[in-house]
């Protein structure tokens, strides 16, 4: 790999990654704000948010993950020089997003019925249930926003999404305050008010992004709101065939983190609160390799459409080297700043030492996490989604989850048992995904020689 090509790919990845990173931080910041504001109410409110988010987040990311199929499809159309397909891809993605959003909304309305069966303490069920009911009404907006975001980013225009996401952070604080503490006819809902605030915010974000895409000159060569297009079963099938494994792979990974709060339910609200703090921190840091992975999906997808195997391998190498450097930096940050990080979330003397202890485990898996999400991003760009789905399912739910439950509930590891299971699962996923990427590269190179 020449110095010039390395520098070129670094420049292209940076151009895509930095706005996407700000967007991802902003989206993670929504949960961060909820967690911090709830944590300053009480440990019980923080635990209720942990339960609600532990159920909502995997469901939301499952369905939103399906919409990621828009990214490699648009990138491939750009690389193959068939831009006339891009408006159709975007419109059909919006249809899929609307239907999936309604389904996700209905699922979240029913999820509170499962809380008693999951062993959640009775004191936490009312607020967690209200949070789920409220946030469910924002799901159609989340799905359609995801489709428009993928369309915009795949075209090389990530900045509008970034600006909207940053502004949403500023708006969430007063919305949260309004519903948490009440004002006028709006009652004080405590931590459950975060659900109402987030749902309203998601609809606002969708409307603003749609209006911008409709008016901005950057999108006029491939406009999506200039014509009506009914549902096309062929495109819907292609989007779902590519996107459903992506959504499931993301669900398998994220749910193994989020459901930790449920696994720890019998250990009490302090254990759940400490776990939620550590998860919130690692979720924020995960936005760095995830943003790089999204940029890799776009760049690999472009070269995949061009059938340029050599360039595809170059961008993969540059991306994985960057992932390694970012992971080492986050490990250093966690090691040096643990007390200051935990102090942002809580002043509870019981929760603080438990959260600081868990951050050591979070630090331990940063490298493996960065490598596996980077490899997964490359595979999505090559439209290989079935195998990564099965790899993540096996690593997280066949290996990591049972191991974490056993260690947490039946051994002296206690709260740390969940995190040991995560480390094992992430390590296995990392090895298998990188091996899959190597195999795909070799197969495409051999096919090009024939």
Coordinates of N, CA and C in Angstrom, one line a residue, residues 66-256:
X66 N -31.9 -2.5 10.3 CA -32.4 -3.0 9.0 C -32.3 -1.9 8.0
X67 N -32.5 -0.6 8.4 CA -32.4 0.5 7.5 C -31.0 0.8 7.0
X68 N -30.0 0.3 7.7 CA -28.6 0.5 7.3 C -28.4 -0.1 5.9
X69 N -29.3 -1.0 5.5 CA -29.2 -1.6 4.1 C -29.2 -0.5 3.1
X70 N -29.8 0.7 3.4 CA -29.8 1.8 2.5 C -28.4 2.3 2.1
X71 N -27.5 2.2 3.1 CA -26.1 2.7 2.9 C -25.4 2.0 1.8
X72 N -25.2 0.6 1.9 CA -24.4 -0.1 0.9 C -25.2 -0.1 -0.5
X73 N -26.5 0.0 -0.5 CA -27.2 0.0 -1.7 C -27.0 1.3 -2.5
X74 N -27.1 2.4 -1.8 CA -26.8 3.7 -2.4 C -25.3 3.8 -2.8
X75 N -24.4 3.3 -1.9 CA -23.0 3.4 -2.2 C -22.7 2.5 -3.5
X76 N -23.3 1.4 -3.6 CA -23.1 0.5 -4.7 C -23.6 1.2 -6.0
X77 N -24.7 1.8 -5.9 CA -25.3 2.5 -7.1 C -24.4 3.7 -7.6
X78 N -23.8 4.4 -6.6 CA -22.8 5.4 -6.9 C -21.6 4.8 -7.6
X79 N -21.0 3.7 -7.0 CA -19.8 3.1 -7.6 C -20.1 2.5 -9.0
X80 N -21.3 1.9 -9.2 CA -21.6 1.3 -10.5 C -22.1 2.3 -11.5
X81 N -22.1 3.6 -11.2 CA -22.5 4.7 -12.1 C -23.9 4.5 -12.5
X82 N -24.8 4.1 -11.6 CA -26.2 4.0 -11.9 C -27.0 4.9 -10.9
X83 N -26.8 6.3 -10.9 CA -27.4 7.1 -9.9 C -28.9 7.2 -10.0
X84 N -29.5 6.8 -11.2 CA -30.9 6.9 -11.4 C -31.7 5.9 -10.4
X85 N -30.9 4.9 -9.9 CA -31.6 4.0 -8.9 C -31.7 4.6 -7.5
X86 N -30.9 5.6 -7.2 CA -30.8 6.1 -5.8 C -32.1 6.6 -5.3
X87 N -32.9 7.5 -6.1 CA -34.2 7.9 -5.5 C -35.1 6.8 -5.2
X88 N -35.1 5.8 -6.1 CA -36.0 4.6 -5.8 C -35.6 3.9 -4.6
X89 N -34.2 3.7 -4.4 CA -33.8 3.0 -3.2 C -34.2 3.8 -1.9
X90 N -34.1 5.1 -2.0 CA -34.5 5.9 -0.8 C -36.0 5.9 -0.5
X91 N -36.8 6.0 -1.6 CA -38.2 6.0 -1.4 C -38.7 4.6 -0.9
X92 N -38.2 3.6 -1.4 CA -38.6 2.2 -0.9 C -38.1 2.0 0.5
X93 N -36.9 2.6 0.8 CA -36.4 2.5 2.2 C -37.4 3.2 3.2
X94 N -37.9 4.3 2.7 CA -38.9 5.0 3.6 C -40.2 4.2 3.8
X95 N -40.6 3.5 2.8 CA -41.8 2.7 3.0 C -41.5 1.6 4.0
X96 N -40.3 0.9 3.8 CA -39.9 -0.1 4.8 C -39.8 0.5 6.2
X97 N -39.2 1.7 6.3 CA -39.1 2.3 7.6 C -40.4 2.6 8.3
X98 N -41.3 3.1 7.5 CA -42.7 3.4 8.1 C -43.3 2.1 8.7
X99 N -43.3 1.1 7.9 CA -43.9 -0.2 8.3 C -43.2 -0.8 9.6
X100 N -41.9 -0.8 9.5 CA -41.1 -1.3 10.7 C -41.3 -0.4 11.9
X101 N -41.4 0.9 11.7 CA -41.7 1.8 12.8 C -43.0 1.5 13.6
X102 N -44.0 1.2 12.8 CA -45.3 0.9 13.4 C -45.2 -0.4 14.1
X103 N -44.6 -1.4 13.6 CA -44.4 -2.7 14.2 C -43.6 -2.5 15.5
X104 N -42.5 -1.8 15.5 CA -41.7 -1.5 16.7 C -42.5 -0.8 17.8
X105 N -43.4 0.2 17.4 CA -44.2 0.9 18.3 C -45.2 -0.1 19.0
X106 N -45.8 -0.9 18.3 CA -46.7 -1.9 18.9 C -46.0 -2.9 19.9
X107 N -44.8 -3.3 19.5 CA -44.1 -4.2 20.4 C -43.8 -3.5 21.7
X108 N -43.3 -2.3 21.6 CA -43.0 -1.5 22.9 C -44.2 -1.3 23.8
X109 N -45.4 -1.2 23.2 CA -46.6 -1.1 24.0 C -46.9 -2.3 24.8
X110 N -46.4 -3.5 24.3 CA -46.7 -4.7 25.0 C -45.6 -5.2 25.9
X111 N -44.4 -4.6 25.7 CA -43.2 -5.1 26.5 C -43.4 -5.0 28.0
X112 N -44.1 -3.9 28.6 CA -44.2 -3.8 30.0 C -44.9 -5.1 30.6
X113 N -45.7 -5.8 29.9 CA -46.3 -7.0 30.4 C -45.3 -8.1 30.8
X114 N -44.1 -8.0 30.2 CA -43.0 -9.0 30.5 C -42.2 -8.6 31.7
X115 N -42.3 -7.4 32.2 CA -41.4 -7.0 33.3 C -41.5 -7.8 34.5
X116 N -42.7 -8.2 35.0 CA -42.8 -9.1 36.2 C -42.2 -10.4 35.9
X117 N -42.3 -10.9 34.7 CA -41.7 -12.2 34.3 C -40.2 -12.2 34.3
X118 N -39.6 -11.0 34.2 CA -38.2 -10.9 34.1 C -37.5 -10.7 35.5
X119 N -38.4 -10.7 36.5 CA -37.9 -10.6 37.9 C -37.5 -9.1 38.3
X120 N -38.1 -8.2 37.5 CA -37.9 -6.8 37.9 C -38.6 -6.4 39.2
X121 N -37.9 -5.7 40.1 CA -38.5 -5.4 41.4 C -39.8 -4.5 41.1
X122 N -40.8 -4.8 42.0 CA -42.1 -4.1 41.8 C -42.0 -2.6 41.9
X123 N -41.0 -2.1 42.6 CA -40.9 -0.7 42.8 C -40.4 0.0 41.5
X124 N -39.8 -0.7 40.6 CA -39.3 -0.1 39.3 C -40.3 -0.3 38.2
X125 N -41.2 -1.2 38.3 CA -42.1 -1.5 37.1 C -42.9 -0.3 36.6
X126 N -43.6 0.5 37.5 CA -44.4 1.6 37.0 C -43.7 2.6 36.1
X127 N -42.5 3.0 36.6 CA -41.8 4.0 35.8 C -41.2 3.5 34.6
X128 N -40.7 2.2 34.6 CA -40.1 1.6 33.5 C -41.2 1.4 32.4
X129 N -42.4 1.0 32.9 CA -43.5 0.7 31.9 C -43.9 2.0 31.2
X130 N -44.1 3.1 32.0 CA -44.5 4.3 31.4 C -43.5 4.8 30.4
X131 N -42.2 4.7 30.7 CA -41.1 5.0 29.8 C -41.3 4.3 28.5
X132 N -41.5 3.0 28.5 CA -41.6 2.2 27.3 C -42.9 2.6 26.5
X133 N -44.0 2.8 27.2 CA -45.2 3.2 26.5 C -45.0 4.6 25.7
X134 N -44.3 5.5 26.4 CA -44.1 6.8 25.9 C -43.2 6.8 24.7
X135 N -42.0 6.2 24.9 CA -41.0 6.3 23.9 C -41.4 5.5 22.6
X136 N -42.3 4.5 22.8 CA -42.7 3.7 21.6 C -43.4 4.6 20.5
X137 N -44.0 5.7 20.9 CA -44.7 6.5 19.9 C -43.7 7.2 19.0
X138 N -42.4 7.3 19.3 CA -41.4 7.9 18.5 C -40.8 6.9 17.5
X139 N -41.2 5.6 17.5 CA -40.5 4.6 16.7 C -40.7 4.9 15.2
X140 N -41.9 5.2 14.7 CA -41.9 5.5 13.2 C -41.0 6.6 12.8
X141 N -40.9 7.6 13.6 CA -40.0 8.7 13.3 C -38.5 8.2 13.3
X142 N -38.1 7.4 14.3 CA -36.8 6.9 14.4 C -36.4 6.1 13.1
X143 N -37.3 5.3 12.6 CA -37.1 4.5 11.5 C -36.9 5.3 10.2
X144 N -37.8 6.2 10.0 CA -37.8 7.1 8.8 C -36.6 8.0 8.8
X145 N -36.2 8.5 10.0 CA -35.0 9.3 10.1 C -33.8 8.5 9.8
X146 N -33.7 7.2 10.2 CA -32.6 6.4 9.9 C -32.4 6.2 8.4
X147 N -33.6 6.0 7.7 CA -33.5 5.8 6.3 C -33.0 7.0 5.6
X148 N -33.5 8.2 6.0 CA -33.0 9.4 5.4 C -31.5 9.7 5.7
X149 N -31.1 9.3 6.9 CA -29.7 9.5 7.3 C -28.8 8.7 6.5
X150 N -29.2 7.4 6.3 CA -28.3 6.5 5.5 C -28.2 7.0 4.1
X151 N -29.3 7.5 3.5 CA -29.3 8.0 2.1 C -28.4 9.2 2.1
X152 N -28.4 10.1 3.0 CA -27.6 11.3 3.0 C -26.1 11.0 3.2
X153 N -25.8 10.1 4.1 CA -24.4 9.8 4.4 C -23.8 9.0 3.2
X154 N -24.6 8.1 2.6 CA -24.0 7.3 1.5 C -23.7 8.2 0.3
X155 N -24.4 9.3 0.2 CA -24.2 10.3 -0.9 C -23.0 11.1 -0.6
X156 N -22.4 11.0 0.6 CA -21.3 11.8 1.0 C -21.6 13.1 1.6
X157 N -22.9 13.2 2.2 CA -23.4 14.4 2.9 C -23.8 14.1 4.3
X158 N -22.8 13.8 5.2 CA -23.1 13.5 6.6 C -23.4 14.7 7.4
X159 N -22.9 15.9 7.0 CA -23.0 17.0 7.9 C -24.4 17.5 8.3
X160 N -25.4 17.5 7.4 CA -26.7 17.9 7.8 C -27.3 17.1 8.9
X161 N -27.0 15.8 8.9 CA -27.5 14.9 10.0 C -26.7 15.3 11.3
X162 N -25.5 15.6 11.1 CA -24.7 16.0 12.3 C -25.2 17.2 13.0
X163 N -25.5 18.3 12.2 CA -26.1 19.5 12.7 C -27.4 19.3 13.5
X164 N -28.3 18.5 12.8 CA -29.6 18.2 13.4 C -29.4 17.4 14.7
X165 N -28.5 16.5 14.7 CA -28.2 15.7 16.0 C -27.7 16.5 17.1
X166 N -26.8 17.4 16.8 CA -26.2 18.3 17.8 C -27.3 19.3 18.4
X167 N -28.1 19.8 17.5 CA -29.2 20.7 18.0 C -30.2 19.9 18.9
X168 N -30.4 18.6 18.5 CA -31.3 17.8 19.3 C -30.9 17.7 20.7
X169 N -29.6 17.6 20.9 CA -29.0 17.5 22.3 C -29.5 18.7 23.2
X170 N -29.4 19.9 22.6 CA -29.7 21.1 23.3 C -31.2 21.1 23.6
X171 N -32.0 20.6 22.7 CA -33.5 20.6 22.9 C -33.9 19.5 23.9
X172 N -33.2 18.4 24.0 CA -33.6 17.3 24.9 C -33.6 17.8 26.4
X173 N -32.7 18.6 26.7 CA -32.6 19.0 28.2 C -33.8 19.7 28.7
X174 N -34.3 20.7 28.0 CA -35.6 21.4 28.4 C -36.8 20.4 28.3
X175 N -36.8 19.6 27.3 CA -37.9 18.7 27.1 C -37.9 17.7 28.3
X176 N -36.8 17.1 28.6 CA -36.6 16.2 29.8 C -37.1 16.9 31.0
X177 N -36.6 18.1 31.3 CA -37.0 18.8 32.5 C -38.5 19.0 32.6
X178 N -39.1 19.4 31.4 CA -40.5 19.6 31.4 C -41.3 18.4 31.8
X179 N -40.9 17.2 31.3 CA -41.7 16.0 31.6 C -41.3 15.4 32.9
X180 N -40.0 15.5 33.3 CA -39.6 14.9 34.6 C -40.1 15.7 35.8
X181 N -40.1 17.0 35.7 CA -40.5 17.8 36.9 C -41.9 18.4 36.7
X182 N -42.5 18.4 35.5 CA -43.8 18.9 35.3 C -43.8 20.4 35.2
X183 N -44.9 20.9 34.4 CA -45.1 22.3 34.3 C -46.5 22.5 33.8
X184 N -47.3 23.3 34.5 CA -48.7 23.6 34.1 C -49.5 22.3 34.2
X185 N -50.1 22.0 33.0 CA -51.0 20.8 33.0 C -50.2 19.5 32.9
X186 N -48.8 19.6 32.6 CA -48.0 18.4 32.5 C -47.5 17.9 33.9
X187 N -47.9 16.7 34.3 CA -47.5 16.2 35.6 C -46.0 15.9 35.7
X188 N -45.5 15.9 36.9 CA -44.1 15.4 37.1 C -44.0 13.9 37.0
X189 N -43.3 13.4 36.0 CA -43.3 12.0 35.8 C -42.0 11.3 36.2
X190 N -41.0 12.1 36.7 CA -39.8 11.6 37.1 C -39.0 11.0 35.9
X191 N -38.3 10.0 36.1 CA -37.4 9.4 35.0 C -38.3 9.0 33.9
X192 N -39.5 8.6 34.1 CA -40.4 8.1 33.0 C -40.6 9.2 32.0
X193 N -40.5 10.5 32.4 CA -40.7 11.6 31.5 C -39.7 11.6 30.4
X194 N -38.6 11.0 30.5 CA -37.6 10.9 29.5 C -38.1 10.3 28.2
X195 N -39.0 9.3 28.4 CA -39.6 8.6 27.3 C -40.5 9.6 26.4
X196 N -41.3 10.4 27.1 CA -42.1 11.4 26.3 C -41.2 12.4 25.6
X197 N -40.2 12.9 26.3 CA -39.3 13.9 25.7 C -38.6 13.3 24.5
X198 N -38.1 12.1 24.6 CA -37.3 11.5 23.5 C -38.2 11.2 22.3
X199 N -39.5 10.8 22.5 CA -40.4 10.5 21.4 C -40.7 11.8 20.6
X200 N -41.0 12.9 21.3 CA -41.3 14.1 20.7 C -40.1 14.6 19.9
X201 N -38.9 14.5 20.5 CA -37.7 14.9 19.8 C -37.4 14.2 18.5
X202 N -37.7 12.9 18.5 CA -37.5 12.1 17.3 C -38.4 12.6 16.1
X203 N -39.6 12.9 16.4 CA -40.5 13.5 15.3 C -40.0 14.8 14.8
X204 N -39.5 15.6 15.7 CA -38.9 16.9 15.3 C -37.7 16.7 14.4
X205 N -36.8 15.8 14.8 CA -35.6 15.5 14.0 C -36.0 15.0 12.6
X206 N -37.0 14.1 12.5 CA -37.4 13.6 11.2 C -37.9 14.7 10.3
X207 N -38.8 15.6 10.8 CA -39.3 16.7 10.0 C -38.3 17.6 9.5
X208 N -37.3 18.0 10.4 CA -36.3 18.9 10.0 C -35.4 18.3 8.9
X209 N -35.0 17.0 9.0 CA -34.1 16.4 8.0 C -34.8 16.3 6.7
X210 N -36.1 15.9 6.7 CA -36.9 15.7 5.5 C -37.0 17.0 4.8
X211 N -37.3 18.1 5.5 CA -37.4 19.4 4.9 C -36.1 19.9 4.3
X212 N -35.0 19.6 5.0 CA -33.6 20.0 4.4 C -33.3 19.3 3.1
X213 N -33.5 17.9 3.1 CA -33.3 17.1 2.0 C -34.1 17.6 0.8
X214 N -35.4 18.0 1.0 CA -36.3 18.4 0.0 C -35.8 19.7 -0.6
X215 N -35.2 20.6 0.2 CA -34.8 21.9 -0.3 C -33.4 22.1 -0.7
X216 N -32.4 21.4 -0.1 CA -31.0 21.6 -0.4 C -30.6 21.2 -1.8
X217 N -29.7 22.0 -2.4 CA -29.2 21.8 -3.7 C -28.4 20.5 -3.8
X218 N -27.7 20.1 -2.7 CA -26.8 18.9 -2.8 C -27.6 17.7 -3.1
X219 N -28.9 17.6 -2.9 CA -29.6 16.4 -3.2 C -30.4 16.4 -4.5
X220 N -30.3 17.5 -5.2 CA -31.2 17.7 -6.4 C -30.9 16.8 -7.6
X221 N -29.7 16.3 -7.6 CA -29.4 15.3 -8.7 C -30.0 14.0 -8.5
X222 N -30.3 13.6 -7.2 CA -31.0 12.4 -6.9 C -32.1 12.7 -5.9
X223 N -33.1 13.5 -6.3 CA -34.1 13.9 -5.4 C -35.1 12.7 -5.1
X224 N -35.6 12.8 -3.9 CA -36.5 11.7 -3.5 C -37.9 12.1 -3.2
X225 N -38.1 13.5 -3.0 CA -39.5 13.9 -2.7 C -40.2 14.6 -3.9
X226 N -39.6 14.5 -5.1 CA -40.2 15.1 -6.2 C -41.3 14.2 -6.9
X227 N -41.4 13.0 -6.5 CA -42.3 12.1 -7.2 C -42.8 11.1 -6.1
X228 N -44.1 10.6 -6.4 CA -44.7 9.6 -5.5 C -44.4 8.2 -6.1
X229 N -44.1 7.3 -5.2 CA -43.7 6.0 -5.7 C -44.3 4.9 -4.7
X230 N -45.1 4.1 -5.3 CA -45.8 3.1 -4.4 C -44.8 2.0 -4.0
X231 N -45.2 1.2 -3.1 CA -44.3 0.1 -2.6 C -44.0 -0.9 -3.8
X232 N -42.7 -1.1 -3.9 CA -42.2 -2.0 -5.0 C -41.7 -3.3 -4.3
X233 N -42.4 -4.4 -4.4 CA -42.1 -5.6 -3.7 C -40.6 -6.1 -3.9
X234 N -40.1 -5.9 -5.2 CA -38.8 -6.3 -5.5 C -37.7 -5.6 -4.7
X235 N -37.9 -4.3 -4.6 CA -36.9 -3.5 -3.8 C -37.1 -3.7 -2.3
X236 N -38.3 -3.9 -1.9 CA -38.6 -4.1 -0.4 C -37.9 -5.4 0.0
X237 N -38.0 -6.4 -0.9 CA -37.4 -7.7 -0.6 C -35.9 -7.6 -0.6
X238 N -35.3 -6.8 -1.5 CA -33.9 -6.6 -1.5 C -33.4 -5.9 -0.3
X239 N -34.1 -4.9 0.1 CA -33.7 -4.1 1.3 C -33.8 -5.0 2.6
X240 N -34.9 -5.7 2.7 CA -35.0 -6.6 3.9 C -34.0 -7.8 3.9
X241 N -33.7 -8.3 2.7 CA -32.8 -9.4 2.6 C -31.4 -9.0 3.0
X242 N -31.0 -7.7 2.6 CA -29.7 -7.2 3.0 C -29.8 -6.6 4.4
X243 N -30.9 -6.0 4.8 CA -30.9 -5.2 6.1 C -31.3 -6.1 7.3
X244 N -32.1 -7.1 7.1 CA -32.6 -7.8 8.3 C -31.4 -8.5 9.0
X245 N -30.5 -9.1 8.3 CA -29.3 -9.7 9.0 C -28.5 -8.6 9.7
X246 N -28.4 -7.4 9.1 CA -27.7 -6.3 9.7 C -28.4 -5.9 11.0
X247 N -29.7 -5.8 11.0 CA -30.4 -5.4 12.2 C -30.3 -6.5 13.3
X248 N -30.4 -7.8 12.9 CA -30.2 -8.8 13.8 C -28.8 -8.9 14.5
X249 N -27.8 -8.7 13.6 CA -26.4 -8.7 14.1 C -26.3 -7.6 15.2
X250 N -26.8 -6.4 14.8 CA -26.7 -5.3 15.8 C -27.5 -5.6 17.1
X251 N -28.7 -6.2 16.9 CA -29.5 -6.5 18.0 C -28.8 -7.5 18.9
X252 N -28.2 -8.5 18.3 CA -27.5 -9.5 19.1 C -26.4 -8.9 20.0
X253 N -25.7 -7.9 19.4 CA -24.6 -7.3 20.1 C -25.1 -6.4 21.2
X254 N -26.0 -5.4 20.8 CA -26.5 -4.4 21.7 C -27.3 -5.0 22.8
X255 N -28.1 -6.0 22.5 CA -29.0 -6.5 23.5 C -28.2 -7.2 24.6
X256 N -27.1 -7.8 24.2 CA -26.3 -8.5 25.2 C -25.8 -7.5 26.3

